[in-house]
XYZ file of C-alpha atoms in Angstrom:
337
model
C 0.000 0.000 0.000
C 1.408 3.439 -0.938
C 1.126 6.771 0.791
C -1.754 7.892 -1.457
C -3.806 4.850 -0.435
C -3.251 5.529 3.283
C -6.242 7.355 4.731
C -4.987 9.888 7.350
C -8.285 9.574 9.212
C -7.810 5.853 9.893
C -5.421 4.122 12.320
C -2.181 2.690 10.971
C -2.636 -1.007 10.358
C 0.728 -1.949 8.838
C 3.814 0.044 9.712
C 5.778 -1.292 6.725
C 3.216 0.149 4.302
C 2.634 3.443 6.102
C 4.359 6.803 6.250
C 6.280 7.273 9.488
C 8.105 10.415 8.387
C 5.768 12.638 10.407
C 5.001 12.778 14.085
C 1.347 11.980 14.794
C -0.571 14.026 17.335
C -2.279 11.921 19.991
C -4.087 12.513 23.250
C -1.841 12.060 26.261
C 1.454 12.471 24.404
C 2.791 9.104 25.601
C 3.854 5.891 23.921
C 2.976 2.390 25.029
C 3.744 -1.060 23.716
C 1.029 -3.149 22.202
C 0.182 -6.234 24.236
C 1.721 -8.622 21.671
C 4.355 -6.287 20.230
C 8.085 -6.829 20.451
C 10.270 -4.114 22.013
C 10.901 -1.424 19.422
C 14.005 0.129 17.941
C 14.285 3.872 17.872
C 13.306 5.814 14.740
C 15.852 8.529 13.976
C 14.334 11.893 13.158
C 16.411 13.774 10.637
C 14.908 17.276 11.137
C 15.598 17.998 7.478
C 19.210 16.801 7.642
C 19.980 14.680 4.538
C 22.628 12.759 6.489
C 20.071 11.409 8.947
C 17.079 9.943 7.153
C 14.095 8.421 8.890
C 14.337 4.681 8.769
C 11.769 2.418 10.440
C 13.079 -0.814 11.922
C 11.427 -4.193 12.004
C 8.310 -4.571 14.174
C 8.046 -0.782 14.646
C 4.451 -0.842 15.880
C 3.572 2.019 18.206
C 0.613 1.410 20.487
C -2.004 4.042 21.166
C -1.981 5.347 24.780
C -5.592 4.192 25.218
C -4.823 0.649 24.088
C -6.063 0.642 20.454
C -3.858 -0.542 17.594
C -1.979 2.306 15.900
C -2.345 6.029 16.400
C -5.445 8.178 16.338
C -5.970 10.308 13.211
C -3.637 13.297 13.189
C -5.208 16.732 13.459
C -2.130 18.631 12.274
C -1.634 16.674 9.021
C -0.554 19.051 6.169
C -2.111 18.913 2.691
C -1.097 15.955 0.511
C 1.154 18.207 -1.602
C 3.193 19.206 1.488
C 3.602 15.742 2.916
C 7.034 14.156 3.117
C 8.020 11.430 0.753
C 7.353 7.847 1.716
C 10.219 5.785 3.141
C 10.527 3.939 -0.170
C 11.278 7.196 -2.036
C 13.800 8.469 0.550
C 17.495 7.505 0.591
C 17.825 4.543 2.907
C 20.729 4.012 5.284
C 21.373 1.826 8.262
C 20.326 3.156 11.654
C 22.993 5.355 13.289
C 23.918 5.157 16.937
C 24.522 8.929 16.964
C 20.932 9.998 17.288
C 20.004 13.657 17.358
C 18.234 14.877 20.501
C 14.874 16.470 19.736
C 12.303 17.211 22.456
C 8.878 15.873 21.612
C 10.028 13.401 18.943
C 8.772 9.855 18.677
C 12.033 8.510 20.044
C 12.006 10.811 23.078
C 8.318 10.123 23.764
C 8.900 6.383 23.554
C 11.884 6.455 25.925
C 9.766 5.602 28.963
C 6.188 5.063 30.088
C 5.417 5.705 33.753
C 9.153 5.693 34.526
C 9.804 2.214 32.996
C 12.121 1.891 29.962
C 10.636 0.484 26.749
C 13.739 -0.095 24.634
C 16.514 -2.427 25.788
C 20.084 -1.399 25.017
C 19.130 2.004 23.575
C 20.957 5.024 24.960
C 21.499 8.398 23.343
C 25.042 9.572 22.729
C 26.227 11.686 25.656
C 27.813 14.250 23.329
C 24.342 15.410 22.249
C 23.347 16.323 25.776
C 23.220 19.966 26.704
C 25.588 21.601 29.159
C 22.741 22.228 31.573
C 21.831 18.544 31.770
C 25.469 17.685 32.509
C 25.695 20.263 35.265
C 22.478 19.107 36.885
C 23.663 15.505 37.182
C 23.516 14.202 40.743
C 26.792 13.857 42.629
C 28.282 10.415 43.232
C 28.734 11.163 46.941
C 26.328 12.201 49.672
C 26.942 13.501 53.168
C 25.526 12.199 56.436
C 22.267 14.050 55.787
C 21.848 12.480 52.355
C 22.545 15.699 50.446
C 24.846 15.592 47.396
C 28.464 16.578 47.940
C 29.446 19.528 45.763
C 33.106 19.652 44.910
C 35.701 20.550 42.302
C 36.212 19.301 38.749
C 36.783 15.609 39.459
C 34.194 15.088 42.225
C 32.176 12.858 39.850
C 35.165 11.130 38.280
C 37.531 11.774 35.401
C 36.356 13.044 32.054
C 38.140 10.506 29.829
C 37.540 7.394 31.944
C 34.802 5.975 34.092
C 31.151 5.117 33.443
C 30.282 8.690 32.533
C 32.810 8.673 29.674
C 31.840 5.272 28.265
C 29.493 5.103 25.293
C 26.930 2.314 25.322
C 26.120 1.018 21.854
C 22.864 -0.614 20.872
C 22.547 -3.990 19.244
C 22.534 -2.603 15.726
C 26.107 -1.350 16.092
C 27.347 -4.786 17.091
C 25.506 -6.359 14.173
C 26.962 -3.819 11.759
C 30.466 -4.409 13.095
C 30.114 -8.174 12.767
C 28.785 -7.830 9.245
C 31.625 -5.502 8.255
C 34.258 -7.824 9.771
C 32.882 -10.710 7.777
C 33.193 -8.681 4.565
C 36.758 -7.414 5.184
C 39.976 -9.179 4.263
C 42.761 -9.901 6.699
C 44.887 -7.087 5.331
C 42.085 -4.587 5.693
C 41.400 -5.757 9.218
C 45.104 -5.418 10.064
C 45.191 -1.886 8.652
C 42.138 -0.876 10.617
C 43.562 -2.526 13.725
C 46.795 -0.568 13.386
C 44.809 2.659 13.051
C 42.833 1.739 16.138
C 46.093 1.072 18.009
C 47.347 4.543 17.078
C 44.069 6.044 18.214
C 44.381 4.113 21.452
C 47.901 5.455 21.951
C 46.703 9.014 21.411
C 43.842 8.383 23.815
C 46.317 6.953 26.316
C 48.277 10.201 26.164
C 45.088 12.125 26.845
C 44.252 9.834 29.763
C 47.772 10.202 31.197
C 47.582 13.973 30.818
C 44.219 14.002 32.563
C 45.702 11.818 35.297
C 48.303 14.512 35.945
C 45.612 17.165 35.966
C 43.482 15.113 38.363
C 46.522 14.570 40.593
C 47.133 18.322 40.584
C 43.464 18.884 41.391
C 43.753 16.456 44.316
C 46.840 18.311 45.557
C 44.967 21.602 45.329
C 42.035 20.098 47.234
C 44.410 18.820 49.937
C 46.049 22.257 50.058
C 42.631 23.846 50.483
C 41.917 21.351 53.255
C 45.180 22.384 54.947
C 44.227 26.050 54.667
C 40.843 25.277 56.166
C 42.618 23.419 58.984
C 44.719 26.523 59.665
C 41.549 28.574 59.822
C 40.113 25.954 62.167
C 43.219 26.148 64.375
C 43.001 29.937 64.557
C 39.302 29.725 65.307
C 39.968 27.228 68.116
C 42.560 29.597 69.616
C 40.087 32.458 69.499
C 37.490 30.201 71.053
C 39.918 29.324 73.878
C 40.655 33.001 74.546
C 36.989 33.826 74.461
C 36.312 30.975 76.885
C 38.963 32.304 79.313
C 37.564 35.827 79.102
C 34.065 34.510 79.616
C 35.180 32.564 82.696
C 36.740 35.699 84.188
C 33.608 37.673 83.435
C 31.458 35.021 85.103
C 33.701 35.070 88.204
C 33.557 38.866 88.417
C 29.809 38.732 87.995
C 29.480 36.245 90.826
C 31.564 38.476 93.105
C 29.568 41.538 92.159
C 26.381 39.585 92.663
C 27.479 38.535 96.148
C 28.390 42.134 97.028
C 25.110 43.293 95.597
C 23.154 40.754 97.598
C 24.993 41.718 100.809
C 24.455 45.419 100.158
C 20.834 44.791 99.301
C 20.394 42.858 102.534
C 22.004 45.698 104.509
C 19.895 48.200 102.653
C 16.710 46.266 103.289
C 17.589 45.947 107.004
C 18.255 49.694 107.270
C 15.084 50.411 105.367
C 13.088 48.162 107.681
C 14.625 49.832 110.768
C 13.861 53.260 109.367
C 10.290 52.255 108.683
C 9.970 50.820 112.172
C 11.302 54.011 113.772
C 8.975 56.038 111.579
C 6.065 53.984 112.842
C 7.226 54.462 116.447
C 7.519 58.208 115.891
C 4.027 58.374 114.488
C 2.668 56.447 117.433
C 4.493 58.735 119.893
C 3.176 61.805 118.120
C -0.323 60.465 118.210
C 0.026 59.706 121.928
C 1.387 63.178 122.670
C -1.332 64.776 120.616
C -3.944 62.738 122.471
C -2.459 63.720 125.841
C -2.532 67.389 124.885
C -6.113 67.108 123.811
C -6.937 65.461 127.111
C -5.157 68.275 128.980
C -7.100 70.881 127.034
C -10.331 69.158 127.854
C -9.400 68.837 131.499
C -8.235 72.465 131.660
C -11.595 73.579 130.294
C -13.305 71.513 132.938
C -11.058 72.969 135.662
C -11.715 76.508 134.459
C -15.451 75.877 134.651
C -15.144 74.373 138.113
C -13.088 77.336 139.324
C -15.673 79.761 138.091
C -18.521 77.829 139.684
C -16.521 77.474 142.899
C -15.899 81.234 143.060
C -19.556 81.975 142.624
C -20.447 79.336 145.167
C -17.945 80.783 147.727
C -19.339 84.238 147.377
C -22.879 83.028 147.758
C -21.894 80.996 150.784
C -20.256 84.019 152.467
C -23.314 86.120 151.850
C -25.552 83.460 153.237
C -23.398 82.954 156.309
C -23.396 86.671 157.005
C -27.122 86.765 156.770
C -27.427 83.842 159.114
C -25.237 85.608 161.637
C -27.245 88.750 161.300
C -24.341 90.805 160.210
C -25.362 92.677 157.176
C -22.604 94.582 155.532
C -24.341 97.901 155.271
C -26.370 97.461 158.481
C -29.436 96.552 156.641
C -30.943 93.220 156.434
C -29.794 90.881 153.770
C -31.900 90.557 150.800
C -30.575 87.075 150.064
C -33.654 85.381 151.494
C -36.084 87.883 150.133
């Protein structure tokens, strides 16, 4: 079946007879395996680059996220005149292991579903990763709290050796290499082997040079550790001096506190005595004032008694004279009149 016979409004029934040069638009944006499908190989998207043509592999059946066979009809399909050529009319080449990184492509969407890998032995070349993704890689070491340890250049290992510098090839590369070895003669293999030995020697020089750089980096890190230890030593000395000064200050405070407590006790005793004497003085004043008031009252009473007594004495003398018959002027007393 050709591209013209493929109805864009119907699901893809046979991947070998369908156009996979475009990215279909589906609900959910994910990719799942069909129940009976074999694990898929990645389809390389060329992005218009003639060196990287789209090439579907065997059993490239992409399951719909909702479980139906094939994809839903695309809503962003261009007119037939603008569509890409079918795979049969495009230059075919074997699948490359150097796959271009493109967000949103079929290969990137099919990389995982719910965090589980779909393709076995498929890993993008690390050289295509951005600088930001390399910087955000988690550290190989963690501290006691489980946080990543941030360090210098070689905290996550060397750049030319180690797992991070090793490329993992997919199965197609091994098959291509085996096929090419079978087609080469012994002389050609020897020539290629010699070239590989020279490349290995050059790489060995790079690795040795990096070893020296890493050794220098380790020496710098140890030197920084020594400088930090000097700072620690100075800080400990300052802490010791501060501790001695603090001890002296605490001792002086205790002495001052004792003197303050003694003075406060003496002050409180003197204050209590003063208050007691003030109370005694007030009581004495009140008593004296009361005695004076009593004297005034008694003096008033005495003055009244004296006046009454004087009047009574005079009246008694007059009465006694009258009783004796001795009037003063020779006349009879008028006291009894």
